[in-house]
Short mmCIF file of C-alpha atoms and ligand atoms in Angstrom, two decimals:
data_model
loop_
_atom_site.label_atom_id
_atom_site.label_comp_id
_atom_site.label_asym_id
_atom_site.label_seq_id
_atom_site.Cartn_x
_atom_site.Cartn_y
_atom_site.Cartn_z
CA UNK E 15 -2.16 23.34 -21.43
CA UNK E 16 -5.86 22.36 -20.87
CA UNK E 17 -7.77 21.94 -24.30
CA UNK E 18 -11.71 23.05 -24.92
CA UNK E 19 -12.84 19.42 -23.06
CA UNK E 20 -10.48 19.38 -20.29
CA UNK E 21 -11.36 22.54 -18.42
CA UNK E 22 -9.14 24.25 -16.39
CA UNK E 23 -8.33 22.27 -13.01
CA UNK E 24 -9.06 24.82 -9.99
CA UNK E 25 -7.03 24.50 -7.28
CA UNK E 26 -9.44 23.81 -4.44
CA UNK E 27 -13.34 23.72 -3.81
CA UNK E 28 -15.31 24.89 -1.11
CA UNK E 29 -19.20 24.47 -0.47
CA UNK E 30 -21.47 26.39 -2.63
CA UNK E 31 -22.48 30.02 -0.86
CA UNK E 32 -24.84 29.41 2.00
CA UNK E 33 -24.43 25.65 1.98
CA UNK E 34 -21.88 24.06 4.89
CA UNK E 35 -20.83 20.51 5.75
CA UNK E 36 -22.04 18.85 9.52
CA UNK E 37 -18.77 18.14 10.68
CA UNK E 38 -17.84 14.89 12.91
CA UNK E 39 -17.47 17.24 16.19
CA UNK E 40 -21.11 18.46 15.52
CA UNK E 41 -22.72 15.14 15.32
CA UNK E 42 -23.47 14.84 18.46
CA UNK E 43 -26.13 17.66 18.52
CA UNK E 44 -27.93 16.87 15.45
CA UNK E 45 -28.19 13.09 16.75
CA UNK E 46 -29.66 14.65 20.00
CA UNK E 47 -32.35 16.58 18.74
CA UNK E 48 -33.29 14.13 16.24
CA UNK E 49 -33.65 11.35 18.98
CA UNK E 50 -35.70 13.52 20.87
CA UNK E 51 -37.97 14.07 18.17
CA UNK E 52 -38.13 10.37 17.20
CA UNK E 53 -39.45 9.90 20.98
CA UNK E 54 -41.86 12.45 21.41
CA UNK E 55 -43.35 12.22 17.91
CA UNK E 56 -44.79 8.82 19.17
CA UNK E 57 -46.13 9.94 22.11
CA UNK E 58 -47.70 12.54 20.36
CA UNK E 59 -48.87 10.02 17.59
CA UNK E 60 -47.15 10.97 14.70
CA UNK E 61 -46.03 8.92 11.84
CA UNK E 62 -42.84 9.57 9.87
CA UNK E 63 -43.01 10.38 5.80
CA UNK E 64 -40.32 10.92 3.58
CA UNK E 65 -41.26 12.49 0.41
CA UNK E 66 -38.66 13.22 -2.48
CA UNK E 67 -36.38 16.38 -2.04
CA UNK E 68 -37.19 17.27 -6.03
CA UNK E 69 -41.16 17.77 -6.81
CA UNK E 70 -42.97 19.36 -9.87
CA UNK E 71 -41.81 23.02 -9.70
CA UNK E 72 -45.81 24.26 -10.14
CA UNK E 73 -46.76 22.12 -6.42
CA UNK E 74 -44.89 24.55 -4.75
CA UNK E 75 -46.16 27.46 -7.51
CA UNK E 76 -49.60 26.54 -6.48
CA UNK E 77 -49.11 25.38 -2.86
CA UNK E 78 -47.09 28.31 -1.20
CA UNK E 79 -48.33 31.34 -3.65
CA UNK E 80 -47.01 32.56 -7.09
CA UNK E 81 -46.37 36.42 -5.46
CA UNK E 82 -44.47 35.07 -2.08
CA UNK E 83 -40.63 35.43 -1.86
CA UNK E 84 -40.06 31.55 -1.64
CA UNK E 85 -41.30 31.20 -5.02
CA UNK E 86 -40.19 34.58 -6.37
CA UNK E 87 -37.03 34.94 -5.75
CA UNK E 88 -36.14 31.55 -2.96
CA UNK E 89 -36.59 28.52 -5.52
CA UNK E 90 -33.83 26.50 -6.81
CA UNK E 91 -35.42 25.22 -10.34
CA UNK E 92 -34.24 22.75 -12.99
CA UNK E 93 -35.46 21.13 -16.10
CA UNK E 94 -34.79 17.64 -16.55
CA UNK E 95 -33.15 16.31 -19.62
CA UNK E 96 -36.99 14.84 -20.24
CA UNK E 97 -38.33 18.45 -20.12
CA UNK E 98 -39.89 18.52 -16.40
CA UNK E 99 -39.52 21.23 -14.77
CA UNK E 100 -38.88 20.64 -10.99
CA UNK E 101 -37.75 22.47 -7.54
CA UNK E 102 -35.76 21.47 -4.89
CA UNK E 103 -38.09 21.53 -1.95
CA UNK E 104 -38.27 24.63 -0.29
CA UNK E 105 -40.36 23.58 2.58
CA UNK E 106 -42.12 20.16 3.21
CA UNK E 107 -45.93 21.30 3.57
CA UNK E 108 -47.03 21.33 -0.13
CA UNK E 109 -44.82 17.81 -0.92
CA UNK E 110 -46.64 16.20 2.43
CA UNK E 111 -50.04 17.24 0.81
CA UNK E 112 -49.47 16.12 -2.45
CA UNK E 113 -48.26 12.62 -1.26
CA UNK E 114 -51.25 12.51 1.18
CA UNK E 115 -53.37 12.90 -1.79
CA UNK E 116 -51.41 10.57 -4.14
CA UNK E 117 -51.18 7.49 -1.77
CA UNK E 118 -54.73 7.79 -0.61
CA UNK E 119 -53.89 8.70 3.00
CA UNK E 120 -57.10 10.54 2.81
CA UNK E 121 -58.88 7.07 3.79
CA UNK E 122 -57.08 6.70 6.90
CA UNK E 123 -58.84 7.56 10.25
CA UNK E 124 -58.19 11.31 10.78
CA UNK E 125 -56.40 13.30 11.67
CA UNK E 126 -53.83 11.73 9.90
CA UNK E 127 -50.66 13.03 11.90
CA UNK E 128 -47.16 12.96 9.82
CA UNK E 129 -43.90 14.03 10.53
CA UNK E 130 -40.48 14.52 8.24
CA UNK E 131 -36.95 15.41 8.81
CA UNK E 132 -34.68 16.54 6.05
CA UNK E 133 -33.02 19.74 4.16
CA UNK E 134 -34.95 22.07 2.39
CA UNK E 135 -33.32 24.52 -0.12
CA UNK E 136 -33.88 28.40 -0.01
CA UNK E 137 -31.79 30.72 -2.17
CA UNK E 138 -31.90 33.18 0.89
CA UNK E 139 -29.06 36.07 1.43
CA UNK E 140 -26.55 33.43 3.47
CA UNK E 141 -25.92 34.69 6.66
CA UNK E 142 -25.01 33.24 10.17
CA UNK E 143 -28.52 31.02 10.95
CA UNK E 144 -29.35 31.56 7.49
CA UNK E 145 -28.31 28.86 4.87
CA UNK E 146 -29.46 27.41 1.40
CA UNK E 147 -29.35 24.36 2.67
CA UNK E 148 -31.00 24.03 6.30
CA UNK E 149 -32.64 21.01 7.74
CA UNK E 150 -36.14 21.39 8.98
CA UNK E 151 -38.18 18.73 11.24
CA UNK E 152 -41.74 19.21 9.76
CA UNK E 153 -45.14 18.49 11.55
CA UNK E 154 -48.28 18.30 10.19
CA UNK E 155 -51.82 17.57 11.60
CA UNK E 156 -54.57 17.00 8.57
CA UNK E 157 -58.47 16.86 8.75
CA UNK E 158 -59.05 18.31 12.08
CA UNK E 159 -60.57 21.84 12.75
CA UNK E 160 -60.13 21.40 16.59
CA UNK E 161 -58.09 24.66 17.96
CA UNK E 162 -56.88 22.28 20.69
CA UNK E 163 -54.38 21.02 17.95
CA UNK E 164 -52.82 24.25 17.04
CA UNK E 165 -52.10 24.31 21.00
CA UNK E 166 -50.46 20.67 20.85
CA UNK E 167 -48.31 21.60 18.04
CA UNK E 168 -46.77 24.68 19.76
CA UNK E 169 -46.41 22.25 23.33
CA UNK E 170 -44.77 19.90 21.12
CA UNK E 171 -42.12 22.73 20.02
CA UNK E 172 -41.84 23.41 23.51
CA UNK E 173 -41.33 19.88 24.47
CA UNK E 174 -38.55 19.29 21.93
CA UNK E 175 -36.92 22.54 23.01
CA UNK E 176 -37.01 21.60 26.96
CA UNK E 177 -35.77 17.95 26.38
CA UNK E 178 -32.44 19.38 24.46
CA UNK E 179 -31.87 21.90 27.22
CA UNK E 180 -33.38 25.22 25.57
CA UNK E 181 -35.78 27.22 27.48
CA UNK E 182 -36.32 31.45 27.22
CA UNK E 183 -38.16 30.85 23.92
CA UNK E 184 -41.12 32.92 23.14
CA UNK E 185 -44.23 32.14 20.81
CA UNK E 186 -45.42 35.15 18.79
CA UNK E 187 -49.13 34.43 17.53
CA UNK E 188 -52.01 35.94 15.47
CA UNK E 189 -54.92 35.04 13.64
CA UNK E 190 -54.91 36.14 10.11
CA UNK E 191 -58.84 34.99 9.18
CA UNK E 192 -60.11 33.25 6.87
CA UNK E 193 -62.03 33.21 3.28
CA UNK E 194 -64.90 34.80 4.83
CA UNK E 195 -63.21 37.32 6.72
CA UNK E 196 -59.79 38.02 5.06
CA UNK E 197 -61.08 39.85 1.71
CA UNK E 198 -62.40 42.40 3.75
CA UNK E 199 -59.70 43.28 6.06
CA UNK E 200 -57.43 42.83 2.99
CA UNK E 201 -59.29 45.74 1.49
CA UNK E 202 -59.11 47.92 4.01
CA UNK E 203 -55.03 47.17 4.39
CA UNK E 204 -54.92 48.19 0.15
CA UNK E 205 -56.68 51.26 1.39
CA UNK E 206 -54.70 52.27 4.16
CA UNK E 207 -51.64 51.66 2.20
CA UNK E 208 -52.47 53.14 -1.00
CA UNK E 209 -52.10 56.75 0.26
CA UNK E 210 -48.79 55.60 1.59
CA UNK E 211 -47.33 53.67 -1.30
CA UNK E 212 -44.57 56.39 -2.08
CA UNK E 213 -43.42 56.32 1.34
CA UNK E 214 -42.79 52.42 0.86
CA UNK E 215 -39.68 50.25 0.00
CA UNK E 216 -39.86 48.93 -3.39
CA UNK E 217 -40.76 45.35 -2.48
CA UNK E 218 -43.80 46.52 -0.44
CA UNK E 219 -44.74 48.89 -3.31
CA UNK E 220 -45.08 46.10 -5.80
CA UNK E 221 -46.49 43.34 -2.94
CA UNK E 222 -49.17 45.93 -2.23
CA UNK E 223 -50.48 44.94 -5.83
CA UNK E 224 -50.03 41.25 -5.23
CA UNK E 225 -49.78 40.25 -1.58
CA UNK E 226 -50.65 43.14 0.27
CA UNK E 227 -51.16 41.44 3.97
CA UNK E 228 -46.91 40.79 3.56
CA UNK E 229 -46.51 44.40 3.82
CA UNK E 230 -47.38 44.07 7.65
CA UNK E 231 -44.05 42.23 8.50
CA UNK E 232 -41.74 43.73 6.25
CA UNK E 233 -38.54 44.61 8.28
CA UNK E 234 -37.50 47.91 6.69
CA UNK E 235 -37.30 50.37 9.23
CA UNK E 236 -39.73 52.81 7.05
CA UNK E 237 -42.13 50.02 6.84
CA UNK E 238 -42.56 48.83 10.12
CA UNK E 239 -43.07 52.66 11.04
CA UNK E 240 -45.87 52.80 8.85
CA UNK E 241 -47.21 49.41 9.73
CA UNK E 242 -48.01 49.97 13.31
CA UNK E 243 -50.55 52.07 12.25
CA UNK E 244 -52.07 49.72 9.97
CA UNK E 245 -55.16 47.90 10.53
CA UNK E 246 -54.87 44.70 12.63
CA UNK E 247 -56.50 41.79 11.50
CA UNK E 248 -57.73 40.57 14.63
CA UNK E 249 -60.32 43.60 14.49
CA UNK E 250 -61.65 42.15 11.50
CA UNK E 251 -62.14 38.13 12.18
CA UNK E 252 -65.68 36.49 11.85
CA UNK E 253 -67.29 34.73 14.32
CA UNK E 254 -65.78 31.80 13.85
CA UNK E 255 -62.10 32.85 13.67
CA UNK E 256 -62.09 34.81 16.82
CA UNK E 257 -63.81 32.01 18.56
CA UNK E 258 -61.01 29.79 16.95
CA UNK E 259 -58.36 31.96 18.18
CA UNK E 260 -60.06 32.89 21.65
CA UNK E 261 -59.65 28.82 22.43
CA UNK E 262 -55.92 28.49 20.89
CA UNK E 263 -55.08 31.08 23.25
CA UNK E 264 -56.94 29.34 26.31
CA UNK E 265 -55.42 26.28 25.83
CA UNK E 266 -51.74 27.89 25.66
CA UNK E 267 -52.51 29.76 29.21
CA UNK E 268 -53.86 26.28 30.36
CA UNK E 269 -50.43 24.61 29.10
CA UNK E 270 -48.62 27.50 30.67
CA UNK E 271 -47.06 27.90 27.23
CA UNK E 272 -45.25 32.02 26.65
CA UNK E 273 -46.42 33.63 24.01
CA UNK E 274 -46.97 37.56 23.05
CA UNK E 275 -49.83 38.39 20.26
CA UNK E 276 -47.79 40.02 17.06
CA UNK E 277 -50.62 41.46 14.93
CA UNK E 278 -48.09 41.86 12.41
CA UNK E 279 -47.40 38.49 11.97
CA UNK E 280 -48.91 36.68 8.77
CA UNK E 281 -46.02 34.55 7.85
CA UNK E 282 -44.31 34.18 4.05
CA UNK E 283 -46.33 31.62 2.71
CA UNK E 284 -49.76 32.17 1.17
CA UNK E 285 -51.66 29.01 2.28
CA UNK E 286 -52.45 30.22 6.24
CA UNK E 287 -55.75 30.70 7.40
CA UNK E 288 -56.72 31.70 11.29
CA UNK E 289 -53.71 30.71 13.73
CA UNK E 290 -50.67 31.63 12.43
CA UNK E 291 -47.26 31.62 14.78
CA UNK E 292 -43.61 31.58 15.21
CA UNK E 293 -41.05 30.46 17.73
CA UNK E 294 -38.14 33.26 19.11
CA UNK E 295 -35.81 32.90 21.22
CA UNK E 296 -36.43 35.61 24.23
CA UNK E 297 -32.81 37.56 23.44
CA UNK E 298 -32.89 37.36 20.02
CA UNK E 299 -36.17 38.61 19.46
CA UNK E 300 -35.95 40.92 15.60
CA UNK E 301 -32.98 39.49 14.51
CA UNK E 302 -35.53 37.41 11.91
CA UNK E 303 -34.14 34.08 13.12
CA UNK E 304 -37.20 32.36 14.08
CA UNK E 305 -36.92 28.38 15.33
CA UNK E 306 -39.73 27.71 13.79
CA UNK E 307 -43.32 28.59 12.83
CA UNK E 308 -46.61 27.26 11.64
CA UNK E 309 -50.05 27.70 11.21
CA UNK E 310 -53.48 26.48 10.09
CA UNK E 311 -53.81 26.11 6.34
CA UNK E 312 -57.77 24.84 6.01
CA UNK E 313 -57.62 25.55 2.08
CA UNK E 314 -54.49 23.85 0.86
CA UNK E 315 -55.84 20.34 0.21
CA UNK E 316 -58.62 21.46 -1.49
CA UNK E 317 -56.47 24.09 -3.62
CA UNK E 318 -54.12 21.13 -4.37
CA UNK E 319 -56.99 18.99 -5.82
CA UNK E 320 -58.28 17.18 -2.53
CA UNK E 321 -61.57 17.90 -0.41
CA UNK E 322 -62.36 20.50 2.21
CA UNK E 323 -59.58 19.39 5.03
CA UNK E 324 -58.71 21.89 7.58
CA UNK E 325 -55.04 20.82 8.98
CA UNK E 326 -52.27 22.59 10.80
CA UNK E 327 -48.49 22.10 10.93
CA UNK E 328 -45.26 23.81 11.92
CA UNK E 329 -41.71 23.34 11.03
CA UNK E 330 -38.83 23.73 13.20
CA UNK E 331 -35.01 24.81 11.66
CA UNK E 332 -33.05 22.10 13.02
CA UNK E 333 -29.88 24.11 12.32
CA UNK E 334 -30.92 27.41 14.11
CA UNK E 335 -31.80 25.00 17.10
CA UNK E 336 -28.26 23.83 17.37
CA UNK E 337 -26.91 27.01 16.95
CA UNK E 338 -28.78 28.00 19.86
CA UNK E 339 -27.61 25.12 22.04
CA UNK E 340 -24.26 26.43 21.09
CA UNK E 341 -24.41 29.63 21.68
CA UNK E 342 -25.95 28.77 25.35
CA UNK E 343 -23.74 26.31 25.90
CA UNK E 344 -25.87 23.40 26.27
CA UNK E 345 -24.00 20.01 26.55
CA UNK E 346 -24.88 16.94 24.75
CA UNK E 347 -23.92 14.08 26.79
CA UNK E 348 -21.77 12.16 24.42
CA UNK E 349 -22.25 7.92 24.72
CA UNK E 350 -20.31 7.08 28.05
CA UNK E 351 -19.86 3.74 27.46
CA UNK E 352 -16.16 2.76 28.19
CA UNK E 353 -14.02 1.81 25.12
CA UNK E 354 -12.06 -1.14 24.69
CA UNK E 355 -9.29 -0.33 22.20
CA UNK E 356 -8.07 -3.27 20.36
CA UNK E 357 -4.44 -3.56 19.36
CA UNK E 358 -2.46 -6.14 17.05
CA UNK E 359 0.87 -7.15 15.65
CA UNK E 360 1.73 -9.47 12.84
CA UNK E 361 -0.19 -10.84 10.07
CA UNK E 362 -1.91 -13.45 12.09
CA UNK E 363 -2.99 -10.98 14.96
CA UNK E 364 -4.59 -8.59 12.41
CA UNK E 365 -6.62 -11.38 10.72
CA UNK E 366 -7.48 -12.88 14.22
CA UNK E 367 -8.60 -9.09 15.56
CA UNK E 368 -11.04 -8.91 12.59
CA UNK E 369 -13.15 -11.76 14.20
CA UNK E 370 -12.40 -10.49 17.35
CA UNK E 371 -13.42 -6.70 16.62
CA UNK E 372 -16.95 -8.47 15.39
CA UNK E 373 -17.48 -10.81 18.37
CA UNK E 374 -16.82 -7.99 20.65
CA UNK E 375 -19.31 -5.87 18.89
CA UNK E 376 -21.70 -7.84 18.78
CA UNK E 377 -21.34 -8.34 23.28
CA UNK E 378 -22.39 -4.76 23.04
CA UNK E 379 -18.76 -3.67 23.84
CA UNK E 380 -17.81 -0.17 22.73
CA UNK E 381 -14.89 -1.34 20.53
CA UNK E 382 -12.02 0.86 18.89
CA UNK E 383 -9.00 -0.26 17.14
CA UNK E 384 -6.38 1.41 14.55
CA UNK E 385 -5.85 -1.41 12.06
CA UNK E 386 -3.30 0.64 10.27
CA UNK E 387 -0.42 1.45 12.97
CA UNK E 388 2.52 -0.55 13.17
CA UNK E 389 3.98 -0.54 16.53
CA UNK E 390 1.80 -1.39 19.70
CA UNK E 391 3.47 1.45 21.64
CA UNK E 392 1.61 3.87 19.08
CA UNK E 393 -1.82 1.65 19.16
CA UNK E 394 -1.49 2.20 23.03
CA UNK E 395 -0.92 5.96 22.67
CA UNK E 396 -3.78 5.90 20.26
CA UNK E 397 -5.75 4.16 22.71
CA UNK E 398 -4.83 6.76 25.65
CA UNK E 399 -5.72 9.79 23.53
CA UNK E 400 -9.18 8.31 22.84
CA UNK E 401 -9.28 7.45 27.06
CA UNK E 402 -10.19 3.34 26.59
CA UNK E 403 -10.74 2.02 29.79
CA UNK E 404 -9.15 -1.57 28.48
CA UNK E 405 -6.67 -2.33 25.44
CA UNK E 406 -6.50 -5.68 24.44
CA UNK E 407 -3.28 -7.00 22.66
CA UNK E 408 -3.01 -9.55 20.35
CA UNK E 409 0.72 -10.17 19.54
CA UNK E 410 2.06 -12.55 17.31
CA UNK E 411 3.12 -14.87 20.30
CA UNK E 412 -0.87 -14.37 21.63
CA UNK E 413 -2.44 -14.83 18.38
CA UNK E 414 -0.11 -18.53 17.89
CA UNK E 415 -1.14 -19.85 21.27
CA UNK E 416 -4.85 -18.32 21.24
CA UNK E 417 -4.16 -15.85 23.98
CA UNK E 418 -4.52 -12.42 24.35
CA UNK E 419 -3.69 -9.60 26.88
CA UNK E 420 -5.92 -7.72 28.62
CA UNK E 421 -4.48 -4.55 29.96
CA UNK E 422 -5.71 -1.89 32.21
CA UNK E 423 -5.53 1.59 30.69
CA UNK E 424 -5.85 3.12 33.89
CA UNK E 425 -3.72 1.04 36.35
CA UNK E 426 -1.11 -0.34 33.20
CA UNK E 427 -1.95 -3.62 34.80
CA UNK E 428 -1.80 -6.57 32.34
CA UNK E 429 -3.34 -10.27 32.14
CA UNK E 430 -2.97 -12.80 29.62
CA UNK E 431 -6.25 -14.56 29.19
CA UNK E 432 -7.54 -17.21 26.75
CA UNK E 433 -8.60 -15.69 23.43
CA UNK E 434 -11.83 -17.87 23.82
CA UNK E 435 -13.06 -15.92 27.07
CA UNK E 436 -11.96 -12.91 25.88
CA UNK E 437 -15.30 -11.06 26.30
CA UNK E 438 -16.25 -12.73 29.61
CA UNK E 439 -13.10 -11.36 30.89
CA UNK E 440 -13.81 -8.04 29.89
CA UNK E 441 -17.27 -7.98 30.97
CA UNK E 442 -16.13 -8.73 34.25
CA UNK E 443 -13.54 -6.18 34.36
CA UNK E 444 -15.80 -3.55 33.40
CA UNK E 445 -18.25 -4.79 36.25
CA UNK E 446 -15.56 -4.99 38.50
CA UNK E 447 -15.04 -1.14 37.78
P1 HAM G 11 -40.80 28.59 7.55
O1 HAM G 11 -41.50 30.07 8.57
O2 HAM G 11 -40.52 29.27 6.42
O3 HAM G 11 -42.32 27.59 7.84
O4 HAM G 11 -39.84 27.76 8.41
C1 HAM G 11 -39.77 27.35 9.53
C2 HAM G 11 -38.31 27.44 10.30
O5 HAM G 11 -37.64 26.57 9.23
C3 HAM G 11 -37.98 28.86 10.06
O6 HAM G 11 -38.52 29.46 11.30
C4 HAM G 11 -36.61 28.07 10.36
O7 HAM G 11 -36.18 28.02 11.70
C5 HAM G 11 -36.10 27.19 9.84
N1 HAM G 11 -35.60 27.92 8.26
C6 HAM G 11 -36.48 28.27 7.01
N2 HAM G 11 -35.39 28.98 6.07
C7 HAM G 11 -34.35 29.00 6.74
C8 HAM G 11 -32.82 29.16 6.11
N3 HAM G 11 -32.88 29.52 4.87
N4 HAM G 11 -31.74 28.87 7.12
C9 HAM G 11 -31.87 28.09 8.37
N5 HAM G 11 -33.19 27.90 8.84
C10 HAM G 11 -34.41 27.90 7.84
C11 HAM G 11 -42.29 26.44 6.66
O8 HAM G 11 -41.47 26.06 6.22
C12 HAM G 11 -43.91 25.82 6.63
N6 HAM G 11 -43.51 24.82 6.08
C13 HAM G 11 -44.03 25.25 8.15
C14 HAM G 11 -45.44 24.81 8.18
C15 HAM G 11 -45.37 23.12 8.29
N7 HAM G 11 -46.47 25.18 8.33
C16 HAM G 11 -47.47 24.21 8.37
N8 HAM G 11 -46.98 23.16 8.23
#
């Protein structure tokens, strides 16, 4: 009988809701996308930065905004034994800005271009494509106002997508103005919605007080119908924001990047100014599974205690990119190097094969073995299953004679060679094939 100090043992455990394992069979997709990102970020001039998963909770409250869904509903927060209030990062941007300020990166030549890869945590309603632990690739260009950078980031998203075989993606884009033009627009939105308050969903009725622009992208159908008549930001932009947006669109035209203007796109984070954008698979528009999103955030660094530092960035949802690759049946080429399978029998051979395995690996040969299997037959069966090109058989006799058998797994022919020459002999055979 379990006592108080001995909790009843659960029969089986499962991942926490909204969390999932990434199994070996899926790793090739993750490898592929990470590799493409690593290569392209180098070409574009980004440097990698890794920040902790846990940060001061208030960093996100202040950075993202107290009345956003992420802060109000979705953050995983905890109090440490020492009394600190921390949060699992629900996104990267405020954390990167903290690191930029804390580590004196502001003294580097600008723009400072940083990218990160890693998990984020949001307590969201779990469903396919929406997880409580998901993975982002995040890109920030800090310290430049030039609209060409907004377009360059969008171009980067498309370059990555193309390299992994994803086409038919569309950019939704909008400008939500700056601290000069937005207050007047905000007032217009509030007065438009005030007379329609009763027709709104409960969330929007509350948002009307705290975060009225979010009413525009509510996905409730009754709210969407009302939003269709609401004033549009684009009509209230100041000259600077208007010019900036026009330039971004011209650059996208020049790059032949597909986009549509979405006047209701405001994004769920408070730090954005001017350009905001999201990327959607063409066929899944409206299903709330954007592949990525971002925009300008010219005031965030100042808000977090730094100098006025206009910046722009975006994040790509890796889980969703991979889901789409699978849905569209995009193959990731597995490494097609010929496999050498090491077969051994008896104690002495087992010992010899340890060093031999290392020697073959160092010579750049893809080697596998099954040290725990006993018979040569069962080991050869595994070699066959793994489509090994050659098997190297080290029996008791061979171990004593310092020789080894090379078996061609396709033709079945075998040859005994001196152990000291095995690497050379293997390479010769692979070359001849
Ligand atoms: P976000 O739109 O919140 O932006 O997230 C970017 C992308 O991350 C989403 O479009 C989606 O693909 C993926 N994502 C977010 N939450 C989940 C989830 N629960 N499950 C699966 N995928 C998810 C940001 O996070 C901003 N920090 C982007 C940014 C960087 N803006 C400026 N710089």
